C-alpha positions as a printed NumPy array, in Angstrom:
array([[ -61.702,   11.218,  -21.059],
       [ -59.855,   14.407,  -20.063],
       [ -62.048,   16.398,  -22.438],
       [ -65.015,   15.371,  -20.306],
       [ -63.522,   15.13 ,  -16.823],
       [ -61.479,   18.366,  -16.828],
       [ -64.515,   20.69 ,  -17.3  ],
       [ -66.574,   18.641,  -14.846],
       [ -63.713,   18.683,  -12.321],
       [ -63.45 ,   22.465,  -12.771],
       [ -67.193,   22.875,  -12.147],
       [ -67.039,   20.572,   -9.101],
       [ -63.98 ,   22.397,   -7.693],
       [ -65.626,   25.811,   -8.103],
       [ -68.885,   24.485,   -6.613],
       [ -67.011,   23.167,   -3.535],
       [ -65.19 ,   26.47 ,   -3.048],
       [ -68.385,   28.496,   -3.539],
       [ -70.219,   26.402,   -0.954],
       [ -67.264,   26.454,    1.464],
       [ -66.371,   30.128,    1.194],
       [ -69.598,   31.707,   -0.065],
       [ -67.467,   33.342,   -2.782],
       [ -69.814,   33.709,   -5.736],
       [ -67.166,   35.506,   -7.798],
       [ -65.454,   32.213,   -8.65 ],
       [ -65.959,   30.777,  -12.153],
       [ -65.294,   27.423,  -13.787],
       [ -62.797,   27.389,  -16.683],
       [ -64.262,   26.842,  -20.106],
       [ -62.061,   24.729,  -22.386],
       [ -64.268,   24.223,  -25.413],
       [ -67.395,   25.409,  -27.155],
       [ -68.984,   21.957,  -27.355],
       [ -71.752,   20.622,  -25.084],
       [ -69.481,   20.718,  -22.031],
       [ -68.617,   24.319,  -22.845],
       [ -72.35 ,   25.092,  -22.825],
       [ -72.639,   23.418,  -19.408],
       [ -69.698,   25.473,  -18.075],
       [ -71.265,   28.67 ,  -19.491],
       [ -74.604,   27.796,  -17.894],
       [ -72.897,   27.097,  -14.557],
       [ -70.987,   30.39 ,  -14.691],
       [ -74.151,   32.289,  -15.708],
       [ -75.923,   30.734,  -12.747],
       [ -73.084,   31.891,  -10.468],
       [ -73.4  ,   35.406,  -11.954],
       [ -77.091,   35.46 ,  -11.072],
       [ -76.497,   34.025,   -7.595],
       [ -73.775,   36.638,   -7.013],
       [ -76.07 ,   39.479,   -8.117],
       [ -78.913,   38.243,   -5.932],
       [ -76.584,   37.742,   -2.987],
       [ -75.297,   41.306,   -3.31 ],
       [ -78.858,   42.612,   -3.601],
       [ -79.87 ,   40.664,   -0.484],
       [ -76.833,   41.936,    1.41 ],
       [ -77.697,   45.53 ,    0.45 ],
       [ -81.331,   44.981,    1.437],
       [ -80.277,   43.448,    4.758],
       [ -77.934,   46.362,    5.435],
       [ -80.72 ,   48.856,    4.659],
       [ -83.13 ,   46.895,    6.835],
       [ -80.611,   46.848,    9.683],
       [ -80.273,   50.633,    9.436],
       [ -84.063,   50.985,    9.357],
       [ -84.497,   48.719,   12.398],
       [ -81.821,   50.642,   14.304],
       [ -83.426,   53.951,   13.362],
       [ -86.804,   52.677,   14.517],
       [ -85.372,   51.396,   17.794],
       [ -83.746,   54.774,   18.466],
       [ -87.036,   56.545,   17.637],
       [ -89.04 ,   54.173,   19.857],
       [ -86.611,   54.724,   22.741],
       [ -86.882,   58.498,   22.275],
       [ -90.676,   58.228,   22.175],
       [ -90.692,   56.132,   25.347],
       [ -88.519,   58.745,   27.107],
       [ -90.772,   61.567,   25.878],
       [ -93.885,   59.689,   27.01 ],
       [ -92.325,   59.054,   30.419],
       [ -91.48 ,   62.775,   30.778],
       [ -94.985,   63.746,   29.662],
       [ -96.611,   61.28 ,   32.04 ],
       [ -94.39 ,   62.49 ,   34.878],
       [ -95.203,   66.14 ,   34.113],
       [ -98.917,   65.364,   33.872],
       [ -98.785,   63.491,   37.177],
       [ -96.99 ,   66.401,   38.867],
       [ -99.565,   68.848,   37.487],
       [-102.389,   66.451,   38.356],
       [-103.534,   66.283,   34.741],
       [-105.085,   63.164,   33.287],
       [-106.202,   62.197,   29.824],
       [-108.284,   59.625,   28.036],
       [-108.884,   58.378,   24.522],
       [-112.307,   57.384,   23.239],
       [-112.202,   54.91 ,   20.344],
       [-115.595,   55.603,   18.816],
       [-115.278,   52.747,   16.348],
       [-115.109,   50.205,   19.156],
       [-116.839,   52.481,   21.694],
       [-114.04 ,   51.951,   24.199],
       [-112.462,   54.551,   26.46 ],
       [-108.911,   54.25 ,   27.786],
       [-107.683,   56.424,   30.653],
       [-104.055,   57.132,   31.38 ],
       [-102.803,   56.227,   34.839],
       [-102.905,   59.868,   35.925],
       [-106.62 ,   60.218,   35.256],
       [-107.28 ,   56.839,   36.843],
       [-105.409,   57.993,   39.958],
       [-107.375,   61.263,   40.009],
       [-110.566,   59.184,   39.856],
       [-109.287,   57.014,   42.7  ],
       [-108.731,   53.949,   40.497],
       [-105.603,   51.841,   40.502],
       [-106.444,   48.452,   39.025],
       [-105.267,   48.079,   35.39 ],
       [-108.648,   46.626,   34.418],
       [-110.256,   49.906,   35.45 ],
       [-108.261,   51.906,   32.888],
       [-110.115,   50.715,   29.793],
       [-113.692,   49.847,   28.924],
       [-117.087,   51.334,   28.172],
       [-117.417,   55.158,   28.084],
       [-119.512,   54.788,   31.215],
       [-116.196,   53.982,   32.924],
       [-115.354,   57.687,   33.004],
       [-118.916,   58.997,   33.028],
       [-119.756,   57.107,   36.21 ],
       [-117.144,   59.26 ,   37.992],
       [-118.452,   62.559,   36.593],
       [-120.396,   64.55 ,   39.165],
       [-124.126,   64.234,   38.314],
       [-124.466,   68.022,   38.042],
       [-121.656,   68.124,   35.407],
       [-122.604,   65.102,   33.311],
       [-124.688,   67.135,   30.831],
       [-121.745,   69.55 ,   30.372],
       [-119.35 ,   66.68 ,   29.658],
       [-121.718,   64.974,   27.225],
       [-122.474,   68.294,   25.47 ],
       [-118.755,   69.09 ,   25.071],
       [-118.174,   65.594,   23.679],
       [-121.022,   65.969,   21.175],
       [-119.73 ,   69.379,   20.087],
       [-116.216,   68.021,   19.664],
       [-117.526,   65.219,   17.478],
       [-119.738,   67.532,   15.428],
       [-117.279,   70.415,   14.969],
       [-113.855,   68.924,   15.57 ],
       [-113.294,   71.264,   18.524],
       [-111.13 ,   70.443,   21.493],
       [-112.987,   68.482,   24.137],
       [-111.635,   69.59 ,   27.497],
       [-114.259,   71.097,   29.783],
       [-113.554,   71.555,   33.467],
       [-115.834,   69.303,   35.495],
       [-116.02 ,   67.544,   38.823],
       [-115.507,   63.881,   39.481],
       [-116.625,   61.862,   42.457],
       [-114.034,   59.392,   43.688],
       [-114.971,   56.001,   45.133],
       [-114.264,   57.38 ,   48.619],
       [-116.838,   60.172,   48.016],
       [-114.268,   62.954,   47.582],
       [-115.07 ,   65.49 ,   44.847],
       [-112.305,   66.82 ,   42.564],
       [-112.196,   69.21 ,   39.66 ],
       [-110.584,   67.915,   36.487]])
């Protein structure tokens, strides 16, 4: 009976300690090369594999933690840089917009929206007519021509033109 129970007790003891302590370096004692010895070898081989995978997961988690921290630091730095840029642009009364030609949507920054006399968040994004409706009628051809040239040649699109605010005031941008 001891030939059978001793190896099984050893496996059970190691299994309890592995589960309790998460120590995958523990191994069951092998006492013979018979069928029970094969079971002990298989159990210990399984623990070897679990230990290797656990170490690999721990290394991957550590690398991921470093990557997440690095990304968080970079995102915080980007947010600070964007805040400084937005503040500088507001002080200089400079606005900008992005035209997503794939979706045909224009998005203004808050500075340009303020220059146009807009303040509602819904007014910051939409059809390209959103910005064009504020362009002075005498300058609309200039703006459209500069946009077409930028698309055709990859040139910078930043002509000086007038806008008409909702209150009727005219501003150069």
